[in-house]
């Protein structure tokens, strides 16, 4: 009985090893990426051929391919190994959501789930995953910049509603929230000069100081601070890998020196004995 149980355990291990080798095969991930790309093409085509039965059938097949991929990964990596990676959790939620809401009567929800399937491209491609990981790591550092941005926007919105509310229509500087939206338009350089700045400067000549200072502080300084923080986190992973590699080379060098010293000592001892 014990021999039979041991054989069953060994067979299960060998099966899991085969599945794990399949999951870690160099062609497994590119095939998954190709399927996601193909899924994106199907979704785009559906926007032109709404309700096409062939496209719906292909989409259903792709959903079950994703489910099969999910099962294979869980078997190969194990529950603990699979769910220990947060990107796998993201994949799991997208695939299960696609499966659960596939027969939903809410067409908008189904379309949203289909579009979200394309986000699986992020964990599938290492370069995209690196960018998103860096963005997530930079969130705590960006909170200070966000607080500074809110403060500056609030100050300029209050100044705008105080001095320019009667110059332009209500939707520009008529209230605090409309002024915030107008400043967002200014900071993105979207028709800010022709729609906002020039009409106000014609009525209030000193208003150029308001707009120029806001663009310098809001658009140039703050946005560049955000970019600088994100870029610093993008380079952190490479720096850590470089330091680890240097430490490994240093240890190997020390071990090599130690081996050379021992060989020298052995040669000296042999010469002295002779």
Short mmCIF file of C-alpha atoms in Angstrom, two decimals:
data_model
loop_
_atom_site.label_atom_id
_atom_site.label_comp_id
_atom_site.label_asym_id
_atom_site.label_seq_id
_atom_site.Cartn_x
_atom_site.Cartn_y
_atom_site.Cartn_z
CA UNK A 1 0.00 0.00 0.00
CA UNK A 2 2.81 2.40 0.95
CA UNK A 3 4.65 1.56 -2.27
CA UNK A 4 1.50 2.30 -4.28
CA UNK A 5 1.02 5.65 -2.51
CA UNK A 6 4.67 6.52 -3.14
CA UNK A 7 4.24 5.68 -6.82
CA UNK A 8 1.15 7.92 -7.01
CA UNK A 9 3.05 10.78 -5.36
CA UNK A 10 5.96 10.36 -7.77
CA UNK A 11 3.62 10.25 -10.78
CA UNK A 12 1.88 13.44 -9.58
CA UNK A 13 5.23 15.13 -9.13
CA UNK A 14 6.41 14.07 -12.58
CA UNK A 15 3.14 15.34 -14.13
CA UNK A 16 3.48 18.66 -12.31
CA UNK A 17 7.13 18.90 -13.41
CA UNK A 18 6.10 18.39 -17.04
CA UNK A 19 3.43 21.10 -16.74
CA UNK A 20 5.92 23.44 -15.06
CA UNK A 21 8.41 22.88 -17.87
CA UNK A 22 5.63 23.69 -20.33
CA UNK A 23 4.79 26.93 -18.51
CA UNK A 24 8.45 27.97 -18.31
CA UNK A 25 9.16 27.03 -21.94
CA UNK A 26 10.60 29.92 -23.97
CA UNK A 27 7.74 29.75 -26.51
CA UNK A 28 4.89 29.62 -23.96
CA UNK A 29 4.76 33.34 -23.15
CA UNK A 30 5.16 34.52 -26.80
CA UNK A 31 2.21 32.29 -27.76
CA UNK A 32 0.11 33.86 -24.98
CA UNK A 33 1.11 37.36 -26.17
CA UNK A 34 0.15 36.43 -29.75
CA UNK A 35 -3.28 35.24 -28.54
CA UNK A 36 -3.80 38.51 -26.64
CA UNK A 37 -2.88 40.46 -29.79
CA UNK A 38 -5.29 38.36 -31.81
CA UNK A 39 -7.96 38.96 -29.18
CA UNK A 40 -7.38 42.70 -29.58
CA UNK A 41 -7.85 42.44 -33.34
CA UNK A 42 -11.12 40.56 -32.80
CA UNK A 43 -12.36 43.26 -30.41
CA UNK A 44 -11.44 46.02 -32.89
CA UNK A 45 -13.16 44.14 -35.73
CA UNK A 46 -16.30 43.79 -33.59
CA UNK A 47 -16.59 47.58 -33.49
CA UNK A 48 -17.19 47.46 -37.27
CA UNK A 49 -19.15 44.18 -37.43
CA UNK A 50 -21.33 44.32 -34.32
CA UNK A 51 -22.99 41.03 -33.42
CA UNK A 52 -21.10 38.96 -36.02
CA UNK A 53 -21.57 35.29 -35.08
CA UNK A 54 -18.10 34.20 -36.29
CA UNK A 55 -16.34 36.89 -34.26
CA UNK A 56 -18.40 36.02 -31.17
CA UNK A 57 -17.49 32.33 -31.58
CA UNK A 58 -13.78 33.16 -31.92
CA UNK A 59 -14.01 35.41 -28.87
CA UNK A 60 -15.58 32.58 -26.88
CA UNK A 61 -12.79 30.19 -27.94
CA UNK A 62 -10.18 32.76 -26.85
CA UNK A 63 -11.84 33.04 -23.43
CA UNK A 64 -11.57 29.28 -22.93
CA UNK A 65 -7.94 29.35 -24.13
CA UNK A 66 -7.23 31.90 -21.40
CA UNK A 67 -9.01 29.67 -18.88
CA UNK A 68 -6.87 26.71 -20.00
CA UNK A 69 -3.73 28.85 -19.68
CA UNK A 70 -4.81 29.79 -16.15
CA UNK A 71 -5.34 26.15 -15.15
CA UNK A 72 -2.01 25.08 -16.66
CA UNK A 73 -0.14 27.82 -14.78
CA UNK A 74 -1.81 26.94 -11.46
CA UNK A 75 -0.95 23.25 -11.91
CA UNK A 76 2.62 23.96 -12.98
CA UNK A 77 3.46 26.65 -10.42
CA UNK A 78 1.14 25.47 -7.64
CA UNK A 79 -1.40 27.64 -5.84
CA UNK A 80 1.20 29.26 -3.61
CA UNK A 81 3.67 29.87 -6.42
CA UNK A 82 1.00 31.22 -8.75
CA UNK A 83 -0.82 33.55 -6.36
CA UNK A 84 2.40 34.85 -4.78
CA UNK A 85 2.87 37.01 -7.89
CA UNK A 86 0.52 40.01 -7.91
CA UNK A 87 0.50 40.07 -11.72
CA UNK A 88 -0.85 36.52 -11.68
CA UNK A 89 -3.62 37.74 -9.35
CA UNK A 90 -4.40 40.45 -11.90
CA UNK A 91 -4.52 37.87 -14.72
CA UNK A 92 -6.72 35.61 -12.61
CA UNK A 93 -9.26 38.37 -11.91
CA UNK A 94 -9.44 39.37 -15.59
CA UNK A 95 -9.91 35.79 -16.84
CA UNK A 96 -12.47 34.86 -14.16
CA UNK A 97 -14.31 38.14 -14.79
CA UNK A 98 -14.43 37.36 -18.52
CA UNK A 99 -15.84 33.92 -17.73
CA UNK A 100 -18.43 35.09 -15.20
CA UNK A 101 -19.75 38.05 -17.18
CA UNK A 102 -19.71 36.38 -20.59
CA UNK A 103 -23.41 35.57 -20.45
CA UNK A 104 -24.41 38.79 -18.71
CA UNK A 105 -27.35 40.73 -20.21
CA UNK A 106 -25.43 43.96 -19.67
CA UNK A 107 -23.68 44.49 -22.99
CA UNK A 108 -21.61 47.43 -21.71
CA UNK A 109 -20.16 45.32 -18.87
CA UNK A 110 -19.29 42.52 -21.30
CA UNK A 111 -17.54 44.96 -23.64
CA UNK A 112 -15.63 46.47 -20.72
CA UNK A 113 -14.43 43.01 -19.63
CA UNK A 114 -13.33 42.25 -23.20
CA UNK A 115 -11.32 45.47 -23.36
CA UNK A 116 -9.76 44.75 -19.94
CA UNK A 117 -8.47 41.47 -21.37
CA UNK A 118 -6.04 43.54 -23.44
CA UNK A 119 -4.45 44.85 -20.22
CA UNK A 120 -3.07 41.32 -19.78
CA UNK A 121 -0.43 42.48 -22.26
CA UNK A 122 1.25 44.38 -19.38
CA UNK A 123 2.30 41.37 -17.26
CA UNK A 124 3.02 39.35 -20.42
CA UNK A 125 5.67 41.79 -21.72
CA UNK A 126 8.58 42.39 -19.28
CA UNK A 127 9.26 45.96 -20.51
CA UNK A 128 5.67 47.04 -19.84
CA UNK A 129 5.67 45.26 -16.48
CA UNK A 130 8.86 47.10 -15.50
CA UNK A 131 7.27 50.48 -16.30
CA UNK A 132 4.10 49.74 -14.30
CA UNK A 133 6.10 48.38 -11.35
CA UNK A 134 8.19 51.55 -11.33
CA UNK A 135 5.04 53.68 -11.43
CA UNK A 136 3.57 51.78 -8.48
CA UNK A 137 6.79 52.15 -6.49
CA UNK A 138 6.90 55.89 -7.20
CA UNK A 139 3.36 56.52 -5.87
CA UNK A 140 4.51 57.30 -2.26
CA UNK A 141 7.09 59.78 -3.58
CA UNK A 142 4.50 61.38 -5.88
CA UNK A 143 2.06 62.10 -3.02
CA UNK A 144 4.12 65.12 -1.97
CA UNK A 145 4.14 66.47 -5.52
CA UNK A 146 0.40 65.80 -5.74
CA UNK A 147 -0.19 67.80 -2.55
CA UNK A 148 1.91 70.67 -3.90
CA UNK A 149 -0.05 70.57 -7.18
CA UNK A 150 -3.40 70.71 -5.36
CA UNK A 151 -2.17 73.70 -3.33
CA UNK A 152 -0.95 75.63 -6.38
CA UNK A 153 -4.08 74.84 -8.41
CA UNK A 154 -6.29 75.95 -5.50
CA UNK A 155 -4.43 79.25 -5.06
CA UNK A 156 -4.59 80.07 -8.76
CA UNK A 157 -8.25 78.99 -8.98
CA UNK A 158 -9.18 81.34 -6.14
CA UNK A 159 -7.24 84.21 -7.79
CA UNK A 160 -8.96 83.45 -11.11
CA UNK A 161 -12.47 83.44 -9.65
CA UNK A 162 -11.71 86.66 -7.77
CA UNK A 163 -10.45 88.72 -10.70
CA UNK A 164 -11.69 87.05 -13.91
CA UNK A 165 -15.18 85.75 -13.10
CA UNK A 166 -16.88 88.68 -14.84
CA UNK A 167 -14.56 88.75 -17.88
CA UNK A 168 -15.32 85.32 -19.33
CA UNK A 169 -18.49 83.17 -19.28
CA UNK A 170 -19.33 81.21 -16.12
CA UNK A 171 -17.79 77.93 -17.37
CA UNK A 172 -14.25 79.35 -17.26
CA UNK A 173 -13.77 81.23 -13.95
CA UNK A 174 -17.34 81.47 -12.66
CA UNK A 175 -16.72 79.19 -9.65
CA UNK A 176 -13.93 77.33 -7.91
CA UNK A 177 -14.49 73.98 -9.68
CA UNK A 178 -14.88 75.57 -13.13
CA UNK A 179 -11.66 77.54 -12.51
CA UNK A 180 -9.87 74.27 -11.65
CA UNK A 181 -11.03 72.75 -14.91
CA UNK A 182 -9.90 75.84 -16.84
CA UNK A 183 -6.48 75.66 -15.19
CA UNK A 184 -6.29 72.00 -16.20
CA UNK A 185 -6.94 73.14 -19.78
CA UNK A 186 -4.20 75.76 -19.46
CA UNK A 187 -1.65 73.33 -18.03
CA UNK A 188 -2.25 70.91 -20.92
CA UNK A 189 -1.87 73.79 -23.44
CA UNK A 190 -5.26 72.96 -25.02
CA UNK A 191 -6.45 76.19 -26.74
CA UNK A 192 -5.51 78.09 -23.60
CA UNK A 193 -4.22 81.18 -25.39
CA UNK A 194 -7.10 81.79 -27.82
CA UNK A 195 -9.96 80.71 -25.53
CA UNK A 196 -8.77 81.79 -22.10
CA UNK A 197 -5.65 83.93 -21.87
CA UNK A 198 -6.02 86.48 -24.70
CA UNK A 199 -9.67 87.46 -23.97
CA UNK A 200 -8.77 88.05 -20.31
CA UNK A 201 -5.54 89.95 -21.12
CA UNK A 202 -7.55 92.25 -23.42
CA UNK A 203 -9.72 93.23 -20.44
CA UNK A 204 -7.16 92.83 -17.62
CA UNK A 205 -3.66 93.72 -18.95
CA UNK A 206 -1.72 92.36 -15.94
CA UNK A 207 -3.32 88.90 -16.37
CA UNK A 208 -0.32 87.77 -18.45
CA UNK A 209 1.63 87.51 -15.17
CA UNK A 210 -1.02 85.15 -13.83
CA UNK A 211 -0.94 82.82 -16.84
CA UNK A 212 2.83 82.89 -17.43
CA UNK A 213 3.62 82.18 -13.77
CA UNK A 214 1.05 79.39 -13.62
CA UNK A 215 2.42 77.72 -16.76
CA UNK A 216 6.01 77.94 -15.48
CA UNK A 217 5.09 76.51 -12.07
CA UNK A 218 2.34 74.10 -13.05
CA UNK A 219 3.28 72.84 -16.50
CA UNK A 220 7.06 73.06 -16.46
CA UNK A 221 8.23 72.64 -12.87
CA UNK A 222 5.65 70.23 -11.41
CA UNK A 223 5.33 68.00 -14.48
CA UNK A 224 9.12 67.78 -14.76
CA UNK A 225 9.27 66.83 -11.09
CA UNK A 226 6.82 63.99 -11.75
CA UNK A 227 8.87 62.80 -14.73
CA UNK A 228 12.10 62.99 -12.70
CA UNK A 229 10.65 60.90 -9.85
CA UNK A 230 9.32 58.24 -12.22
CA UNK A 231 12.61 58.07 -14.14
CA UNK A 232 14.55 57.68 -10.89
CA UNK A 233 12.42 54.65 -9.98
CA UNK A 234 12.79 53.26 -13.50
CA UNK A 235 16.56 53.23 -13.06
CA UNK A 236 16.46 51.79 -9.54
CA UNK A 237 15.92 48.18 -10.65
CA UNK A 238 18.86 48.35 -13.04
CA UNK A 239 20.99 49.84 -10.28
CA UNK A 240 20.05 47.09 -7.84
CA UNK A 241 20.83 44.40 -10.42
CA UNK A 242 24.16 46.07 -11.19
CA UNK A 243 25.08 46.20 -7.49
CA UNK A 244 24.11 42.55 -7.03
CA UNK A 245 26.24 41.59 -10.01
CA UNK A 246 29.20 43.60 -8.67
CA UNK A 247 28.83 41.96 -5.24
CA UNK A 248 28.75 38.53 -6.85
CA UNK A 249 31.85 39.30 -8.91
CA UNK A 250 33.63 40.63 -5.83
CA UNK A 251 32.85 37.47 -3.84
CA UNK A 252 33.98 35.27 -6.72
CA UNK A 253 37.18 37.31 -6.98
CA UNK A 254 37.83 36.91 -3.24
CA UNK A 255 37.23 33.17 -3.44
CA UNK A 256 39.58 32.93 -6.42
CA UNK A 257 42.28 34.84 -4.53
CA UNK A 258 41.84 32.51 -1.58
CA UNK A 259 42.21 29.44 -3.83
CA UNK A 260 45.36 30.89 -5.41
CA UNK A 261 46.85 31.55 -1.96
CA UNK A 262 46.13 27.96 -0.91
CA UNK A 263 47.75 26.62 -4.10
CA UNK A 264 50.80 28.80 -3.51
CA UNK A 265 51.03 27.58 0.07
CA UNK A 266 50.83 23.95 -1.06
CA UNK A 267 53.58 24.51 -3.62
CA UNK A 268 55.81 26.20 -1.01
CA UNK A 269 55.22 23.38 1.47
CA UNK A 270 56.11 20.77 -1.16
CA UNK A 271 59.29 22.64 -2.10
CA UNK A 272 60.32 22.89 1.56
CA UNK A 273 59.75 19.17 2.07
CA UNK A 274 61.88 18.37 -0.98
#
